[in-house]
Coordinates of C-alpha atoms in Angstrom, one line a residue:
Chain A
M1 CA 25.8 -4.0 -24.6
S2 CA 22.0 -3.1 -22.7
V3 CA 19.3 -1.4 -23.7
T4 CA 18.3 2.0 -22.3
S5 CA 14.4 2.9 -21.4
E6 CA 13.2 6.4 -20.2
V7 CA 10.2 6.8 -17.5
R8 CA 9.2 9.6 -15.9
V9 CA 8.5 9.5 -12.1
R10 CA 4.7 9.5 -11.4
Y11 CA 2.9 11.0 -7.9
A12 CA 2.0 7.8 -7.1
E13 CA 5.7 6.3 -6.6
T14 CA 6.7 9.2 -4.2
D15 CA 6.5 8.6 -0.4
Q16 CA 6.4 11.4 2.4
M17 CA 10.2 11.9 2.5
G18 CA 9.6 13.6 -1.6
V19 CA 11.4 10.5 -3.2
V20 CA 10.6 7.6 -4.9
Y21 CA 9.6 4.4 -2.3
Y22 CA 12.2 2.2 -2.2
S23 CA 10.2 -0.8 -3.6
N24 CA 9.4 1.0 -7.1
Y25 CA 13.1 0.6 -8.3
L26 CA 12.3 -3.0 -8.5
V27 CA 9.3 -2.3 -10.6
L28 CA 11.6 0.2 -13.1
F29 CA 14.1 -3.0 -13.3
E30 CA 10.6 -5.1 -14.5
I31 CA 10.5 -2.0 -17.2
G32 CA 14.5 -2.6 -18.4
R33 CA 14.1 -5.8 -19.0
V34 CA 10.5 -6.3 -20.6
E35 CA 12.1 -3.2 -22.8
L36 CA 15.5 -5.5 -23.5
M37 CA 13.6 -8.6 -24.5
R38 CA 11.3 -6.7 -26.6
S39 CA 14.5 -5.1 -28.3
L40 CA 15.7 -8.2 -29.6
G41 CA 11.9 -8.7 -30.7
M42 CA 10.9 -11.4 -28.4
A43 CA 8.1 -9.5 -25.9
Y44 CA 7.9 -11.0 -22.8
S45 CA 4.4 -11.5 -23.5
Q46 CA 4.9 -14.0 -26.2
L47 CA 7.2 -15.8 -24.2
E48 CA 4.5 -16.3 -21.6
E49 CA 1.8 -16.7 -24.3
A50 CA 3.6 -18.8 -27.4
Y51 CA 5.9 -20.7 -24.6
G52 CA 3.8 -21.4 -21.7
C53 CA 7.4 -19.7 -20.1
I54 CA 7.6 -17.7 -17.2
L55 CA 10.3 -15.4 -15.5
P56 CA 9.5 -15.4 -11.6
V57 CA 12.6 -14.0 -9.7
A58 CA 14.4 -16.1 -7.5
E59 CA 16.6 -12.7 -6.4
A60 CA 16.1 -8.9 -6.5
R61 CA 18.6 -6.7 -4.9
C62 CA 19.3 -2.9 -5.5
R63 CA 21.8 -0.8 -4.3
Y64 CA 20.5 3.0 -3.4
R65 CA 22.5 5.9 -4.5
A66 CA 20.9 9.1 -4.6
S67 CA 16.8 9.7 -4.5
A68 CA 14.8 10.2 -7.7
R69 CA 12.1 12.7 -7.7
Y70 CA 8.5 13.4 -8.7
D71 CA 8.7 14.7 -12.6
D72 CA 12.2 13.1 -12.9
I73 CA 12.6 11.3 -16.1
L74 CA 14.9 8.3 -15.2
Q75 CA 17.0 6.4 -17.9
I76 CA 16.7 2.0 -17.1
E77 CA 19.9 0.7 -18.5
T78 CA 19.9 -2.9 -18.7
R79 CA 21.9 -5.8 -19.4
P80 CA 21.7 -9.7 -19.3
A81 CA 24.8 -10.5 -16.6
L82 CA 24.3 -14.1 -17.1
V83 CA 22.2 -17.0 -19.1
R84 CA 21.7 -20.6 -18.0
K85 CA 19.2 -22.6 -19.8
S86 CA 17.3 -22.5 -16.6
M87 CA 18.3 -19.3 -15.2
V88 CA 18.8 -15.5 -16.1
K89 CA 20.3 -12.5 -14.5
F90 CA 19.7 -9.4 -15.4
A91 CA 21.8 -5.9 -14.2
Y92 CA 20.1 -2.5 -13.8
K93 CA 21.5 0.8 -13.9
I94 CA 19.1 3.4 -12.8
W95 CA 19.8 7.1 -14.0
R96 CA 18.5 10.9 -13.4
K97 CA 18.3 12.0 -17.1
T98 CA 19.7 16.1 -17.0
S99 CA 20.0 19.0 -19.3
E100 CA 22.0 18.6 -22.2
G101 CA 25.7 19.5 -21.3
E102 CA 25.3 18.3 -17.3
E103 CA 26.4 14.8 -16.6
R104 CA 23.3 12.3 -16.0
K105 CA 23.3 10.9 -12.2
L106 CA 23.6 7.2 -11.0
L107 CA 21.2 6.5 -8.6
A108 CA 20.6 3.0 -8.5
E109 CA 22.0 -0.2 -9.8
G110 CA 20.8 -3.3 -9.1
E111 CA 20.3 -7.2 -10.6
T112 CA 17.5 -9.8 -10.3
T113 CA 18.0 -13.7 -10.7
H114 CA 15.5 -15.3 -12.7
V115 CA 14.8 -19.3 -13.3
V116 CA 13.0 -20.2 -16.0
C117 CA 9.9 -22.2 -15.6
D118 CA 6.7 -23.9 -17.1
K119 CA 3.0 -22.2 -15.7
E120 CA 2.8 -24.8 -13.4
M121 CA 5.7 -23.2 -11.8
K122 CA 8.4 -26.5 -12.2
M123 CA 11.8 -25.8 -13.6
A124 CA 12.1 -25.4 -17.8
R125 CA 14.2 -24.6 -21.0
L126 CA 14.5 -21.0 -21.9
P127 CA 13.5 -21.3 -25.5
E128 CA 17.1 -21.3 -27.7
K129 CA 16.2 -18.8 -29.8
Y130 CA 16.1 -16.4 -26.5
V131 CA 19.0 -18.2 -24.8
T132 CA 21.3 -17.0 -28.6
A133 CA 19.7 -13.7 -29.0
L134 CA 20.2 -12.7 -24.9
K135 CA 24.3 -14.6 -25.1
A136 CA 24.4 -12.5 -28.0
L137 CA 24.4 -9.6 -26.3
I138 CA 26.6 -10.4 -23.4
T139 CA 29.6 -11.3 -25.7
E140 CA 29.2 -7.4 -27.3
E141 CA 29.7 -5.6 -24.1
Chain B
M1 CA -25.1 -3.2 8.7
S2 CA -21.7 -2.6 7.9
V3 CA -18.8 -5.2 8.8
T4 CA -15.2 -2.8 9.8
S5 CA -11.9 -3.7 9.1
E6 CA -8.8 -2.0 10.5
V7 CA -5.9 -1.4 8.5
R8 CA -2.1 1.0 9.8
V9 CA -1.3 3.0 6.5
R10 CA 2.0 1.9 5.1
Y11 CA 4.9 3.8 4.6
A12 CA 4.7 2.3 0.7
E13 CA 0.8 3.9 0.9
T14 CA 2.0 7.7 1.7
D15 CA 3.0 10.7 -1.5
Q16 CA 5.0 13.5 -1.5
M17 CA 2.4 15.2 -0.4
G18 CA 2.9 13.5 3.5
V19 CA -0.9 12.0 2.8
V20 CA -2.1 8.5 1.5
Y21 CA -2.0 8.5 -2.1
Y22 CA -5.6 8.8 -3.8
S23 CA -5.5 5.6 -5.4
N24 CA -5.1 3.6 -2.3
Y25 CA -8.3 4.3 -1.1
L26 CA -9.7 2.1 -3.7
V27 CA -7.5 -0.7 -2.4
L28 CA -8.9 0.0 1.0
F29 CA -12.3 -0.5 -0.2
E30 CA -11.3 -3.7 -1.8
I31 CA -10.1 -4.8 2.2
G32 CA -13.2 -3.8 3.1
R33 CA -15.7 -5.7 0.6
V34 CA -13.4 -9.0 1.2
E35 CA -13.4 -8.6 4.7
L36 CA -17.3 -8.2 4.5
M37 CA -17.8 -12.0 2.5
R38 CA -15.2 -13.2 4.9
S39 CA -17.3 -12.3 8.1
L40 CA -20.3 -13.6 6.2
G41 CA -18.6 -17.5 6.1
M42 CA -18.0 -17.0 2.2
A43 CA -14.4 -15.9 0.9
Y44 CA -14.1 -14.0 -1.9
S45 CA -11.4 -16.7 -3.1
Q46 CA -13.9 -19.2 -3.0
L47 CA -16.2 -17.7 -4.5
E48 CA -13.5 -17.4 -7.2
E49 CA -12.4 -20.6 -7.0
A50 CA -15.1 -22.9 -5.9
Y51 CA -17.9 -21.2 -8.3
G52 CA -15.6 -19.3 -11.0
C53 CA -17.7 -16.3 -10.1
I54 CA -15.3 -13.1 -10.3
L55 CA -16.7 -9.8 -9.7
P56 CA -14.9 -7.2 -12.0
V57 CA -15.8 -3.6 -10.7
A58 CA -17.9 -1.7 -13.3
E59 CA -17.7 1.3 -11.6
A60 CA -15.9 3.1 -8.4
R61 CA -16.4 6.8 -6.8
C62 CA -14.8 8.4 -4.0
R63 CA -15.4 11.9 -1.7
Y64 CA -12.1 12.4 0.1
R65 CA -13.1 14.5 3.3
A66 CA -9.5 14.8 5.2
S67 CA -6.3 13.1 4.8
A68 CA -5.3 9.8 6.3
R69 CA -1.6 10.0 7.4
Y70 CA 1.5 7.5 8.0
D71 CA 1.0 5.2 10.8
D72 CA -2.7 5.6 10.7
I73 CA -5.0 3.1 11.9
L74 CA -8.0 3.6 9.7
Q75 CA -11.4 1.7 9.8
I76 CA -12.7 0.5 6.8
E77 CA -16.9 0.3 7.3
T78 CA -18.1 -1.8 4.7
R79 CA -21.6 -2.5 3.8
P80 CA -23.5 -4.2 0.7
A81 CA -25.9 -1.2 -0.4
L82 CA -27.5 -3.2 -3.6
V83 CA -27.9 -6.6 -4.4
R84 CA -28.9 -8.1 -7.7
K85 CA -28.5 -11.5 -9.1
S86 CA -25.8 -10.1 -11.4
M87 CA -24.8 -7.0 -9.8
V88 CA -23.5 -5.8 -6.4
K89 CA -23.2 -2.5 -4.7
F90 CA -20.8 -1.9 -1.7
A91 CA -20.3 1.3 0.2
Y92 CA -17.7 2.5 1.8
K93 CA -16.6 4.7 4.7
I94 CA -13.3 5.2 6.1
W95 CA -12.2 6.8 9.3
R96 CA -9.3 7.3 10.7
K97 CA -9.5 5.6 14.7
T98 CA -8.2 8.1 17.3
S99 CA -7.6 7.3 21.2
E100 CA -10.3 7.0 23.5
G101 CA -12.8 9.5 24.3
E102 CA -12.2 11.1 20.7
E103 CA -14.8 11.3 17.7
R104 CA -13.2 9.3 14.9
K105 CA -12.8 11.0 12.3
L106 CA -14.3 10.6 8.5
L107 CA -11.9 10.1 5.9
A108 CA -13.6 9.3 2.9
E109 CA -16.6 7.4 1.4
G110 CA -17.4 6.1 -1.7
E111 CA -18.9 3.2 -3.4
T112 CA -18.1 0.5 -6.0
T113 CA -20.6 -1.1 -8.4
H114 CA -19.7 -5.0 -9.7
V115 CA -21.2 -6.8 -12.1
V116 CA -21.1 -11.0 -11.9
C117 CA -18.5 -13.0 -14.2
D118 CA -18.0 -16.5 -14.8
K119 CA -13.9 -16.8 -15.7
E120 CA -14.3 -16.0 -18.9
M121 CA -15.6 -12.6 -18.3
K122 CA -19.1 -13.8 -19.2
M123 CA -22.1 -12.5 -17.5
A124 CA -23.0 -14.7 -14.5
R125 CA -25.3 -14.8 -11.2
L126 CA -23.8 -14.7 -8.3
P127 CA -24.7 -17.9 -6.4
E128 CA -28.1 -17.9 -4.2
K129 CA -26.4 -18.1 -0.9
Y130 CA -24.1 -14.8 -1.4
V131 CA -27.0 -13.2 -2.6
T132 CA -29.4 -14.4 0.7
A133 CA -26.9 -13.5 2.8
L134 CA -25.6 -9.7 1.2
K135 CA -29.6 -9.3 1.3
A136 CA -30.0 -9.8 5.0
L137 CA -27.6 -7.3 5.7
I138 CA -29.5 -4.6 3.7
T139 CA -32.3 -5.0 5.3
E140 CA -30.4 -5.9 9.1
E141 CA -29.7 -1.8 8.3
Chain C
M1 CA -10.0 20.5 -26.4
S2 CA -7.9 17.1 -24.7
V3 CA -4.4 16.2 -24.7
T4 CA -3.2 12.4 -25.0
S5 CA -0.6 10.5 -23.2
E6 CA 0.8 7.0 -23.6
V7 CA 1.6 4.2 -21.4
R8 CA 2.4 0.6 -21.3
V9 CA 1.2 -1.2 -19.1
R10 CA 3.5 -2.4 -16.3
Y11 CA 3.5 -6.5 -14.8
A12 CA 2.9 -4.9 -11.7
E13 CA -0.1 -3.3 -12.5
T14 CA -2.1 -6.5 -13.3
D15 CA -3.7 -8.5 -10.8
Q16 CA -4.4 -11.9 -10.7
M17 CA -7.1 -11.9 -13.0
G18 CA -4.8 -10.8 -15.3
V19 CA -6.2 -7.7 -16.2
V20 CA -5.1 -4.1 -14.6
Y21 CA -6.0 -3.7 -11.3
Y22 CA -8.7 -0.8 -11.1
S23 CA -7.4 1.9 -8.4
N24 CA -4.3 1.7 -11.3
Y25 CA -6.8 3.9 -13.5
L26 CA -6.4 6.9 -11.2
V27 CA -2.5 6.5 -11.2
L28 CA -3.2 6.9 -15.0
F29 CA -5.9 9.7 -14.8
E30 CA -2.6 11.6 -12.6
I31 CA -0.2 10.9 -15.1
G32 CA -3.5 12.3 -17.8
R33 CA -3.8 15.5 -15.5
V34 CA 0.2 16.2 -15.5
E35 CA 0.6 15.5 -18.9
L36 CA -2.4 18.1 -19.7
M37 CA -0.8 20.8 -17.1
R38 CA 2.7 20.2 -19.2
S39 CA 1.4 20.4 -22.2
L40 CA 0.3 24.2 -21.4
G41 CA 3.6 24.5 -20.3
M42 CA 3.4 24.5 -16.9
A43 CA 4.5 21.4 -15.1
Y44 CA 2.7 20.8 -12.0
S45 CA 5.8 20.3 -10.4
Q46 CA 6.1 23.7 -10.7
L47 CA 2.7 25.3 -9.4
E48 CA 3.9 23.1 -6.5
E49 CA 6.9 24.4 -6.7
A50 CA 7.0 28.0 -7.3
Y51 CA 3.0 29.1 -6.5
G52 CA 3.2 26.0 -3.1
C53 CA 0.0 25.8 -4.3
I54 CA -1.5 21.8 -4.6
L55 CA -4.7 20.5 -6.0
P56 CA -5.4 17.6 -3.2
V57 CA -8.4 15.4 -5.0
A58 CA -12.0 16.4 -3.4
E59 CA -13.8 13.4 -5.4
A60 CA -13.0 10.4 -7.7
R61 CA -14.7 8.5 -10.0
C62 CA -14.1 5.6 -12.9
R63 CA -16.2 3.5 -15.4
Y64 CA -14.7 0.7 -16.2
R65 CA -15.5 -0.2 -19.6
A66 CA -13.4 -2.9 -20.3
S67 CA -10.2 -4.6 -19.1
A68 CA -6.4 -3.6 -19.9
R69 CA -4.2 -6.5 -20.0
Y70 CA 0.0 -6.5 -19.9
D71 CA 2.1 -5.0 -22.3
D72 CA -0.6 -2.9 -23.8
I73 CA -0.4 0.5 -24.9
L74 CA -3.0 2.9 -23.3
Q75 CA -4.0 6.4 -24.4
I76 CA -5.3 8.4 -21.8
E77 CA -7.1 11.3 -23.2
T78 CA -7.3 14.3 -20.8
R79 CA -9.4 17.6 -20.7
P80 CA -10.6 19.8 -18.0
A81 CA -14.2 20.0 -16.9
L82 CA -14.4 22.6 -14.8
V83 CA -12.5 25.3 -13.9
R84 CA -12.9 27.3 -10.8
K85 CA -10.6 29.8 -9.1
S86 CA -10.8 27.2 -6.5
M87 CA -11.5 24.2 -8.3
V88 CA -10.4 22.4 -11.2
K89 CA -12.3 19.0 -12.5
F90 CA -10.6 17.0 -15.3
A91 CA -12.3 14.8 -17.5
Y92 CA -10.7 11.6 -18.8
K93 CA -10.8 8.7 -21.3
I94 CA -8.7 5.5 -21.2
W95 CA -8.4 3.9 -24.7
R96 CA -6.1 0.9 -25.9
K97 CA -3.8 1.8 -28.7
T98 CA -5.0 -0.7 -31.6
S99 CA -2.5 -2.0 -34.4
E100 CA -3.2 0.6 -37.8
G101 CA -6.7 0.3 -39.7
E102 CA -8.5 -1.0 -36.1
E103 CA -10.0 1.2 -34.1
R104 CA -9.1 2.1 -30.5
K105 CA -11.0 1.0 -28.1
L106 CA -12.4 2.2 -24.6
L107 CA -11.3 0.9 -21.7
A108 CA -12.9 3.4 -18.6
E109 CA -13.6 6.9 -18.5
G110 CA -13.6 9.0 -15.4
E111 CA -13.8 12.3 -13.5
T112 CA -11.5 14.1 -10.7
T113 CA -12.7 17.1 -8.3
H114 CA -9.5 19.3 -7.3
V115 CA -9.8 22.2 -4.6
V116 CA -7.0 24.5 -5.0
C117 CA -4.6 23.9 -1.7
D118 CA -2.0 25.8 -0.4
K119 CA 0.6 23.9 1.5
E120 CA -0.9 23.7 4.9
M121 CA -3.9 22.2 2.9
K122 CA -6.2 25.9 3.7
M123 CA -8.3 26.8 0.4
A124 CA -6.5 28.7 -2.3
R125 CA -6.5 30.2 -5.4
L126 CA -5.2 28.7 -8.7
P127 CA -2.8 31.3 -10.5
E128 CA -4.3 33.5 -13.0
K129 CA -2.1 31.9 -15.8
Y130 CA -3.5 28.5 -14.9
V131 CA -6.7 29.5 -14.9
T132 CA -6.9 31.3 -18.0
A133 CA -4.8 28.2 -19.7
L134 CA -7.5 25.8 -18.7
K135 CA -10.3 27.8 -19.8
A136 CA -9.1 27.9 -22.8
L137 CA -9.2 24.7 -23.3
I138 CA -12.8 24.1 -22.2
T139 CA -14.0 26.9 -24.7
E140 CA -11.7 25.3 -27.6
E141 CA -13.6 22.1 -26.8
Chain D
M1 CA 15.4 -11.5 18.4
S2 CA 12.6 -11.0 16.2
V3 CA 9.4 -9.1 16.3
T4 CA 6.5 -10.9 14.1
S5 CA 3.9 -9.1 12.1
E6 CA 0.9 -10.7 10.1
V7 CA -0.7 -9.0 7.0
R8 CA -3.0 -10.6 4.9
V9 CA -2.4 -10.8 0.8
R10 CA -4.5 -7.9 -1.0
Y11 CA -5.9 -8.8 -4.4
A12 CA -4.0 -5.6 -5.2
E13 CA -0.9 -6.9 -4.5
T14 CA -1.4 -9.9 -7.0
D15 CA -0.2 -10.1 -10.6
Q16 CA -1.2 -12.1 -13.5
M17 CA 1.1 -14.5 -12.5
G18 CA -1.6 -15.2 -9.6
V19 CA 1.3 -14.5 -6.8
V20 CA 2.4 -11.4 -5.1
Y21 CA 4.2 -9.1 -7.1
Y22 CA 8.2 -9.5 -6.2
S23 CA 8.8 -5.6 -4.9
N24 CA 5.7 -5.9 -2.7
Y25 CA 8.0 -8.2 -0.4
L26 CA 9.9 -4.6 0.3
V27 CA 6.6 -3.3 1.3
L28 CA 6.4 -6.4 3.6
F29 CA 9.7 -6.1 5.1
E30 CA 9.3 -1.9 5.2
I31 CA 6.3 -3.4 7.7
G32 CA 8.0 -5.6 9.7
R33 CA 10.6 -3.0 10.7
V34 CA 8.5 -0.6 11.9
E35 CA 6.6 -3.2 13.8
L36 CA 10.0 -4.1 15.6
M37 CA 10.5 -0.4 16.3
R38 CA 7.1 0.1 17.8
S39 CA 7.5 -3.0 20.0
L40 CA 10.7 -1.4 21.2
G41 CA 8.1 1.5 22.3
M42 CA 9.4 3.4 20.2
A43 CA 7.3 4.1 17.2
Y44 CA 9.3 4.8 13.6
S45 CA 7.1 8.1 12.7
Q46 CA 8.5 9.4 16.4
L47 CA 11.6 9.3 15.2
E48 CA 11.0 10.9 12.3
E49 CA 8.8 14.3 14.0
A50 CA 10.8 13.7 17.3
Y51 CA 14.4 13.5 16.0
G52 CA 13.8 14.9 12.4
C53 CA 15.5 11.3 12.0
I54 CA 15.1 9.4 8.7
L55 CA 16.2 5.7 7.9
P56 CA 16.5 5.8 4.2
V57 CA 17.0 2.5 2.4
A58 CA 21.0 1.9 1.3
E59 CA 20.6 -1.5 -0.1
A60 CA 17.6 -4.1 -0.1
R61 CA 18.0 -7.3 -1.1
C62 CA 16.0 -10.2 -1.1
R63 CA 15.5 -14.3 -2.0
Y64 CA 12.4 -15.6 -2.9
R65 CA 11.4 -19.7 -1.9
A66 CA 7.8 -19.8 -2.7
S67 CA 5.0 -17.7 -4.0
A68 CA 2.5 -16.2 -1.4
R69 CA -0.7 -16.0 -2.9
Y70 CA -4.0 -14.4 -2.8
D71 CA -5.5 -14.0 0.5
D72 CA -2.3 -15.6 2.5
I73 CA -1.9 -14.7 6.0
L74 CA 1.7 -13.7 6.2
Q75 CA 4.1 -13.3 9.0
I76 CA 6.7 -11.3 8.9
E77 CA 9.6 -12.0 11.4
T78 CA 12.1 -8.7 11.3
R79 CA 15.2 -9.0 13.8
P80 CA 18.4 -5.7 13.4
A81 CA 21.0 -8.2 12.4
L82 CA 23.7 -4.7 12.6
V83 CA 23.6 -1.1 14.0
R84 CA 25.8 1.3 13.9
K85 CA 25.7 4.7 15.3
S86 CA 24.8 5.8 11.7
M87 CA 23.9 2.5 9.9
V88 CA 21.6 -0.1 11.0
K89 CA 21.3 -3.4 9.2
F90 CA 17.8 -5.6 9.6
A91 CA 17.3 -9.4 8.4
Y92 CA 13.6 -10.5 7.5
K93 CA 11.9 -13.7 7.2
I94 CA 8.5 -13.9 5.0
W95 CA 6.3 -17.5 6.1
R96 CA 2.9 -18.1 5.1
K97 CA 1.0 -19.1 7.9
T98 CA -0.8 -22.6 7.9
S99 CA -3.0 -24.2 10.0
E100 CA -2.8 -25.7 13.2
G101 CA -0.3 -28.6 13.4
E102 CA 1.0 -27.8 9.6
E103 CA 3.8 -26.7 9.4
R104 CA 4.6 -22.8 7.7
K105 CA 6.4 -22.0 4.7
L106 CA 9.1 -19.9 4.0
L107 CA 8.5 -17.5 1.6
A108 CA 10.8 -15.4 1.1
E109 CA 13.9 -13.8 3.0
G110 CA 16.4 -10.6 3.1
E111 CA 18.0 -7.6 4.2
T112 CA 17.5 -4.2 4.2
T113 CA 20.6 -1.5 4.6
H114 CA 20.0 1.9 6.0
V115 CA 21.6 4.9 7.2
V116 CA 20.6 7.5 9.4
C117 CA 19.9 11.0 8.3
D118 CA 18.5 14.3 8.5
K119 CA 15.4 15.9 7.0
E120 CA 18.2 17.6 4.8
M121 CA 19.5 13.8 3.7
K122 CA 22.8 14.4 5.6
M123 CA 24.1 11.7 7.8
A124 CA 23.2 11.9 11.4
R125 CA 23.5 9.5 14.2
L126 CA 20.6 7.7 15.1
P127 CA 19.3 8.7 19.3
E128 CA 21.1 6.8 22.0
K129 CA 17.9 5.2 23.2
Y130 CA 17.6 3.5 19.1
V131 CA 20.7 2.4 19.2
T132 CA 20.9 0.9 22.4
A133 CA 17.2 -0.7 21.8
L134 CA 18.1 -2.3 18.8
K135 CA 21.2 -3.6 20.5
A136 CA 20.0 -5.8 23.3
L137 CA 17.7 -7.5 20.7
I138 CA 20.8 -8.6 18.7
T139 CA 22.3 -9.9 21.8
E140 CA 19.4 -11.8 22.8
E141 CA 19.5 -13.8 19.9

């Protein structure tokens, strides 16, 4: 099961090729995983504040299929792809939303792998309720 | 007296108009004031670490004269415009560097006003040696 | 009369002070004026495509009152402040949205001045229907 | 054989974890490949202007080893990893420069794959002299 967020492309995100600059897709991925956590009733900001737990990225990967353009409405589809006590992997699909009746277009897909750390960047464990909620999403899929 | 830093325009900084996106000039201003501090032997990072002193921006202003483009070499000219115990103002000029013999072109100019704060964002005083060094630059001017 | 847009602060927009980096407020301003245009039924993208008309920024100014933080919901309030045939000025207020019952907090306010240009960056005139619609907003105020 | 570029981390590039935000490494990669091209006497801007040839990214990947911090001097080491007529792959290593005597630290490594396109985003061929020069670098390695 995945969670979908919508954002509109900002002028600031385009480059002189007239399309969204390639690093900005990783910002979209971040929006996606934050919304996925929020949809579970567990804001990422809370994870950081209440549990002193951060999720630095160990690896990021993006495959670009078609260009996002200024003012496009993008749908960011995020799902947990792997959940371990000290590691989480999310998978993303970025779609261009289209008018009713038309099929939406896949623009990019990717994955990010996160290690669970405390605020001193030492290996830590993801709080149990996060593990459970994320794993439930994978099972449902 | 002013300090000049050089940077090359990155693809990431352009927008679909084919020019540097307007908010990025404030990033250039930041590079300028950091280099000005460093030229005084007083890295901004040290101000933050050794004195627990930060300089949040209270006001920023930029007037855009001509467009910076991808791969341009920009010269950021920075000078302190006003120095008080709990307030500093910097003034900036951004130039496009040109081939020898040609006159460089003014692209933008602006100012930023900073209040001196401690890490809890309470009003603080700029360490005396910073005040002295910055004021010396204004006098020389 | 003003138009209000809502955005949530992204992790990418914070800096190591733990607050939104100062240049990002100009990106928020852009979101605000784009939404204001859209609310008039005249997308900025259409202005660029259908009329070959662009609105480069001649001057930008921002006064920072309080810090926006990660995950805050921001309200961007935008209104046209001045409309001439070849010049438009917008004024902005950025608020932090708060829980019901609480008063929202003003974080920043600013203005941007735009000159009307064609795609060759030559002075041009804003299409009449844009002038009329923007002026109507000022009168209502 | 690889080409090394140096940049200093900007405040704008940090996030509230106090480290460089993860998408910015892709901006560093871009700086690296642009400098690699320039070192061959073939500016990327020239490729775009003179040959109408662009190199959109088809895939990007980054593995994060250690955090880059504000004011760090980074070394971006870039080499062509694969060169085909309509496809180029670059490989990158990002190092933190250290004081003399100390060993520099590997912060990140990654790859980007580019398809060669004309300005209408149709498949094109990389000009022969680029192919030759890039292939020469691989052989030397």
